[in-house]
Short mmCIF file of C-alpha atoms in Angstrom, two decimals:
data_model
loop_
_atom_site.label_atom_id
_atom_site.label_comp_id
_atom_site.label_asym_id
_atom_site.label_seq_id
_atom_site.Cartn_x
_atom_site.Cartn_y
_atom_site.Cartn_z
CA UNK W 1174 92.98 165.93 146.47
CA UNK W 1175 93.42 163.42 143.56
CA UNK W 1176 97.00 162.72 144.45
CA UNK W 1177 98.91 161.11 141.42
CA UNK W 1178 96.44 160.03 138.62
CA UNK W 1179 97.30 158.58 135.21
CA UNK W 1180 95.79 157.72 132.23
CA UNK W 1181 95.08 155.37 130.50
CA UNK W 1182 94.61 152.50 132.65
CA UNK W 1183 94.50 150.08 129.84
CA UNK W 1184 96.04 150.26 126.53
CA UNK W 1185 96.67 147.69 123.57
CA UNK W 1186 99.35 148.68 121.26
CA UNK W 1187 100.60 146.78 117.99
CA UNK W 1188 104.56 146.72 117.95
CA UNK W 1189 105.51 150.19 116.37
CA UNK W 1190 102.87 152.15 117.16
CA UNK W 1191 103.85 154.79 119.61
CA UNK W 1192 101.30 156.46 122.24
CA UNK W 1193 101.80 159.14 125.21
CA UNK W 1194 100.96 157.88 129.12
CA UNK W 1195 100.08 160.77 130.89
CA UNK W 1196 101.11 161.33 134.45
CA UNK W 1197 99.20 164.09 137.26
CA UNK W 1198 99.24 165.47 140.84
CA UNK W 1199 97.79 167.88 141.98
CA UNK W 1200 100.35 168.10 145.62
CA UNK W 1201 102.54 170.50 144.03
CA UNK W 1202 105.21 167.91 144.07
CA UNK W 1203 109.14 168.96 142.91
CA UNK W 1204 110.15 165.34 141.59
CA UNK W 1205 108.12 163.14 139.33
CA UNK W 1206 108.56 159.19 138.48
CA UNK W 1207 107.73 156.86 136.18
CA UNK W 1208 108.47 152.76 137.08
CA UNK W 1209 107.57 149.88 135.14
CA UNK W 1210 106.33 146.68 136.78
CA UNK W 1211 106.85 142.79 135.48
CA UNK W 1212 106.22 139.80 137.23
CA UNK W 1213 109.82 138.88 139.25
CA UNK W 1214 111.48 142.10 139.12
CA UNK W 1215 109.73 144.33 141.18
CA UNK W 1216 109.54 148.01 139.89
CA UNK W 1217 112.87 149.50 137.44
CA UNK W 1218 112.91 153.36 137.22
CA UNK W 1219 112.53 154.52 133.69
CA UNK W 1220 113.22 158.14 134.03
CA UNK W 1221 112.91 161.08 136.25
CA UNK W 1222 112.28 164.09 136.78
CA UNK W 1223 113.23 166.87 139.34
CA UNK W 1224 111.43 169.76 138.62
CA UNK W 1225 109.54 171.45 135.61
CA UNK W 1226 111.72 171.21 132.55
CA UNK W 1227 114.63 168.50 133.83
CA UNK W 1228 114.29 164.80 132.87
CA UNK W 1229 116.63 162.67 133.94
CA UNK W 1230 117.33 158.42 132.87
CA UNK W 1231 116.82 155.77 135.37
CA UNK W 1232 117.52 152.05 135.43
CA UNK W 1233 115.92 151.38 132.09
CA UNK W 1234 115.43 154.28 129.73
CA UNK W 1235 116.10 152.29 126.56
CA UNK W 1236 112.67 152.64 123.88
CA UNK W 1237 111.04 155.51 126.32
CA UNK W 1238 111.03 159.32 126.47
CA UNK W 1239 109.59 161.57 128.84
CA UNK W 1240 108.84 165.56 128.88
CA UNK W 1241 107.65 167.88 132.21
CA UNK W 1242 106.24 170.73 130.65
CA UNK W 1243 103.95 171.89 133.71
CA UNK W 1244 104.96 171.10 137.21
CA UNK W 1245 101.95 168.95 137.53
CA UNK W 1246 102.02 166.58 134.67
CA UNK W 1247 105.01 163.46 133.23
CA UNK W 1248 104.56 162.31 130.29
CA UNK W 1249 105.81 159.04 129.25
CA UNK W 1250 106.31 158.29 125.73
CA UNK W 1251 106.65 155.03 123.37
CA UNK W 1252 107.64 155.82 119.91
CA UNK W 1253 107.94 152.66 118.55
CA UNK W 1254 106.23 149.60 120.85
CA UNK W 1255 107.55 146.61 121.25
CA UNK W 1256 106.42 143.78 122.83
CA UNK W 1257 109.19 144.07 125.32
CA UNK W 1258 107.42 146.99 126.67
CA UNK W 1259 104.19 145.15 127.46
CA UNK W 1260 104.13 145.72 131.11
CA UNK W 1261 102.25 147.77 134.22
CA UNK W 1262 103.49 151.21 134.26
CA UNK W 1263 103.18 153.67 137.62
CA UNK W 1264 104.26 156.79 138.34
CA UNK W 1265 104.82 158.51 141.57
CA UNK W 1266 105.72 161.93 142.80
CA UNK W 1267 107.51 163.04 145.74
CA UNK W 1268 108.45 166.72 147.49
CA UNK W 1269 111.97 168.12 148.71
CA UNK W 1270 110.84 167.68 152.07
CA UNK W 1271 110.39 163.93 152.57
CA UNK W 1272 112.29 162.76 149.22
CA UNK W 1273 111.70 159.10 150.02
CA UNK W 1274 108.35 159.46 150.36
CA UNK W 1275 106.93 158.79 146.98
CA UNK W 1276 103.33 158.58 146.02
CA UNK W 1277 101.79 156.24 143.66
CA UNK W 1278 98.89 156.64 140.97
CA UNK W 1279 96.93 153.55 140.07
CA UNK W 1280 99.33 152.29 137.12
CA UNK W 1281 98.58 151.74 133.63
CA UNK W 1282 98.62 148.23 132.06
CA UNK W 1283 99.90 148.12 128.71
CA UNK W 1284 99.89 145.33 126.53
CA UNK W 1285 101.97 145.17 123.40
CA UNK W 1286 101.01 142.26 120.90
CA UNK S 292 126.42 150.09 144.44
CA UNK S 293 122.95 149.80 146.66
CA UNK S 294 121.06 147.18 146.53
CA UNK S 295 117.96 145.37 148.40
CA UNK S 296 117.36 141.78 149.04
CA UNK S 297 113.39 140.35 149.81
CA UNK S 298 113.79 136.96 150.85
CA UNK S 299 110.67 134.95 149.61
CA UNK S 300 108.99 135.74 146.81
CA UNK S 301 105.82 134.31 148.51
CA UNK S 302 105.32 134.04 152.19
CA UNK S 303 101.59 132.43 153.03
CA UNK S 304 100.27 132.67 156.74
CA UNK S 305 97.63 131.67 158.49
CA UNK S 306 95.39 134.14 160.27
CA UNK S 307 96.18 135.24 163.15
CA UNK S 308 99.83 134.05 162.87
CA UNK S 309 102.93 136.42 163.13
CA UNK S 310 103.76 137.57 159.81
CA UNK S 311 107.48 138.60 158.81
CA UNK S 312 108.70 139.58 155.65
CA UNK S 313 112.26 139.93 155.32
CA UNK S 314 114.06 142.42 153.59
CA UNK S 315 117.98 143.09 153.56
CA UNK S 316 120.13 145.79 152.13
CA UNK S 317 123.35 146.61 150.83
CA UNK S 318 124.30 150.41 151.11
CA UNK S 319 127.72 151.81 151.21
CA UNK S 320 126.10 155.38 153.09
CA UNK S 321 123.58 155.22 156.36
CA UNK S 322 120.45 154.54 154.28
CA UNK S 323 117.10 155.24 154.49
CA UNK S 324 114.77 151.89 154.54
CA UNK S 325 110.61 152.29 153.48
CA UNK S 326 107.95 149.12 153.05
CA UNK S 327 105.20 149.92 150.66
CA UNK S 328 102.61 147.57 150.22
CA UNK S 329 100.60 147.11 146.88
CA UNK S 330 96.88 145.72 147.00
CA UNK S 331 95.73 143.83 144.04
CA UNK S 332 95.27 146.86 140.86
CA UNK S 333 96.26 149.47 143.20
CA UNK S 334 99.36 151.91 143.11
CA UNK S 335 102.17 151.34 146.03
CA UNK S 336 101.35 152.66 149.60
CA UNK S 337 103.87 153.40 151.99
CA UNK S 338 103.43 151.38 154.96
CA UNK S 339 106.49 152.35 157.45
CA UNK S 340 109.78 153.71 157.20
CA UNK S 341 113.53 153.85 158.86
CA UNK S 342 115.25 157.49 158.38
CA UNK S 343 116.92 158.19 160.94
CA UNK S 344 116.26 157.87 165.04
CA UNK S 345 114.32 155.28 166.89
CA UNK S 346 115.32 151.92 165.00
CA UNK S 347 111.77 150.03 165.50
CA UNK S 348 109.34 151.90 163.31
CA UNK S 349 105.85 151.41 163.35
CA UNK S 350 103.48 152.11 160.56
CA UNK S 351 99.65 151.51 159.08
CA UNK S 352 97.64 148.50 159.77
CA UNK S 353 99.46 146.92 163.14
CA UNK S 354 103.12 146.42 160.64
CA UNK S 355 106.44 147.23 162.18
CA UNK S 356 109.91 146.50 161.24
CA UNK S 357 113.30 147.42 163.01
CA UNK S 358 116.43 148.18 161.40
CA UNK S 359 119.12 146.22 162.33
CA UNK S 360 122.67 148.35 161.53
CA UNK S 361 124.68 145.10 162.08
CA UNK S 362 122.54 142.20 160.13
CA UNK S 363 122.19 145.39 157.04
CA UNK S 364 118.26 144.37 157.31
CA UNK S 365 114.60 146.00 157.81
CA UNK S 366 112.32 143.03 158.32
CA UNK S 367 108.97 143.44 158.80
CA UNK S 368 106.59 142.01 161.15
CA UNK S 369 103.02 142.01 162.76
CA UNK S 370 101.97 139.64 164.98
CA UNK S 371 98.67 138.69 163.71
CA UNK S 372 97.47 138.35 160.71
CA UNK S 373 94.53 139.27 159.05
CA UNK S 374 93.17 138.30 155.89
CA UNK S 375 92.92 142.27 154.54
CA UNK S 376 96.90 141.71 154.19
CA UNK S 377 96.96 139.43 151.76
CA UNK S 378 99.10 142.01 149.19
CA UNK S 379 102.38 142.29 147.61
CA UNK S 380 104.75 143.96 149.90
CA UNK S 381 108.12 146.12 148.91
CA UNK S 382 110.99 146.93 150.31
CA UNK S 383 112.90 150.14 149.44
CA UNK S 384 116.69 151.45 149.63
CA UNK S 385 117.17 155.36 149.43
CA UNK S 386 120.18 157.15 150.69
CA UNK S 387 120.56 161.13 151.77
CA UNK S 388 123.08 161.83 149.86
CA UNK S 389 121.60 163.99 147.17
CA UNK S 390 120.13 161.40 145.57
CA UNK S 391 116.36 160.98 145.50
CA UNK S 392 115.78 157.73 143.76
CA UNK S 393 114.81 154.59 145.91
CA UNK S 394 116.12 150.95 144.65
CA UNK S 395 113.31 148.58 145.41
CA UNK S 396 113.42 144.92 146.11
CA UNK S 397 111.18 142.54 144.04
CA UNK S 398 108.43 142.17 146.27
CA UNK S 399 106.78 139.23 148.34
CA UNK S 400 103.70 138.25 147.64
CA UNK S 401 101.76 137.71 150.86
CA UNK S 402 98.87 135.05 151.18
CA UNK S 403 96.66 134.82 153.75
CA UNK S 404 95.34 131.05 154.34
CA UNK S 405 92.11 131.24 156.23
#
């Protein structure tokens, strides 16, 4: 098993460009994360998702959108970067059984200039 | 409104001394209480956690913590450090109450002095 893997792990954006992070696991997982990480403030939930189809806004949606097309895959989206974004993004998954027990992929660092 | 309290942004130790992190929580429901540790470029890994039961949990790599109803805090602990635990370590809120989000705490940054 993978477990959760993401890509990229690095990206460099200009403010107002917009790219797609890309979220996978492979344990058949119901609910799917994504959390962004800065220095201080531990991680803030950006959205959610519960199952294939449903999204759902977390702690800090604002700039972000998200789509679960396939069980399997999240896909966080920045349509318009900012530099306010620049930041390490992760995203975990999580099954009905255990709820609390998320699992993490590596993160993506994303820089915004 | 839930909420979770690390106490130390950045604890350093030397090894083979006790470590404790602390970690208090503010829950209005009987909550559930996780540590997940985070290794330098790495995702987070749970370490322990409190659901329901037996109040001292123990988890990977010698940690433990014990949830204390009346102080509202899951501390954790292991009584000798080596220097493989140098990390940043999180504390985590959830409730079963058909929610399935956890709150996190900001993390402390662990140092191991040799």
């Amino acid at each position: 098993n993978a477990g959760v893997t993401q890509t990229p792990k690095f990206r460099v954006l200009k403010t107002g460009q917009s790219m797609t992070l890309l979220c996978a696991q492979d344990m058949n997982h119901e609910y799917m994360y994504w959390y962004r990480q800065d220095p201080g403030m531990g991680l803030r939930l950006i959205h959610y998702s519960v199952g294939e189809g449903t999204t759902a806004k977390g702690e800090v949606p604002d700039g972000y959108n998200v789509s679960r097309l396939k069980k399997q895959n999240f896909l966080l989206g920045l349509e318009s970067a900012a530099p306010s974004q620049t930041s390490v993004y992760f995203c975990a998954s999580s099954y009905p059984g255990d709820l609390y027990e998320q699992y993490f992929g590596p993160g993506t660092r994303l820089t915004v200039t | 409104a839930q909420s979770v309290t690390q106490l130390g942004s950045h604890v350093s130790v030397s090894e083979g001394a006790l470590v404790l992190l602390r970690c208090n929580y503010s829950s209005s429901v009987p909550p559930y209480l996780f540590w997940y540790v985070q290794y330098p470029n790495q995702g987070l890994q749970l370490l322990l956690k409190y659901t329901t039961g037996a109040t001292l949990v123990k988890g990977i790599n010698g940690f433990e913590a014990e949830f204390k109803k009346s102080e509202t805090s899951f501390h954790l602990t292991k009584p000798s450090a080596h220097m493989s635990d140098a990390a940043e370590y999180f504390c985590a809120l959830g409730t079963n109450f058909g929610n399935e989000k956890l709150t996190f705490g900001t993390g402390t940054r662990l140092t191991i002095i040799p």
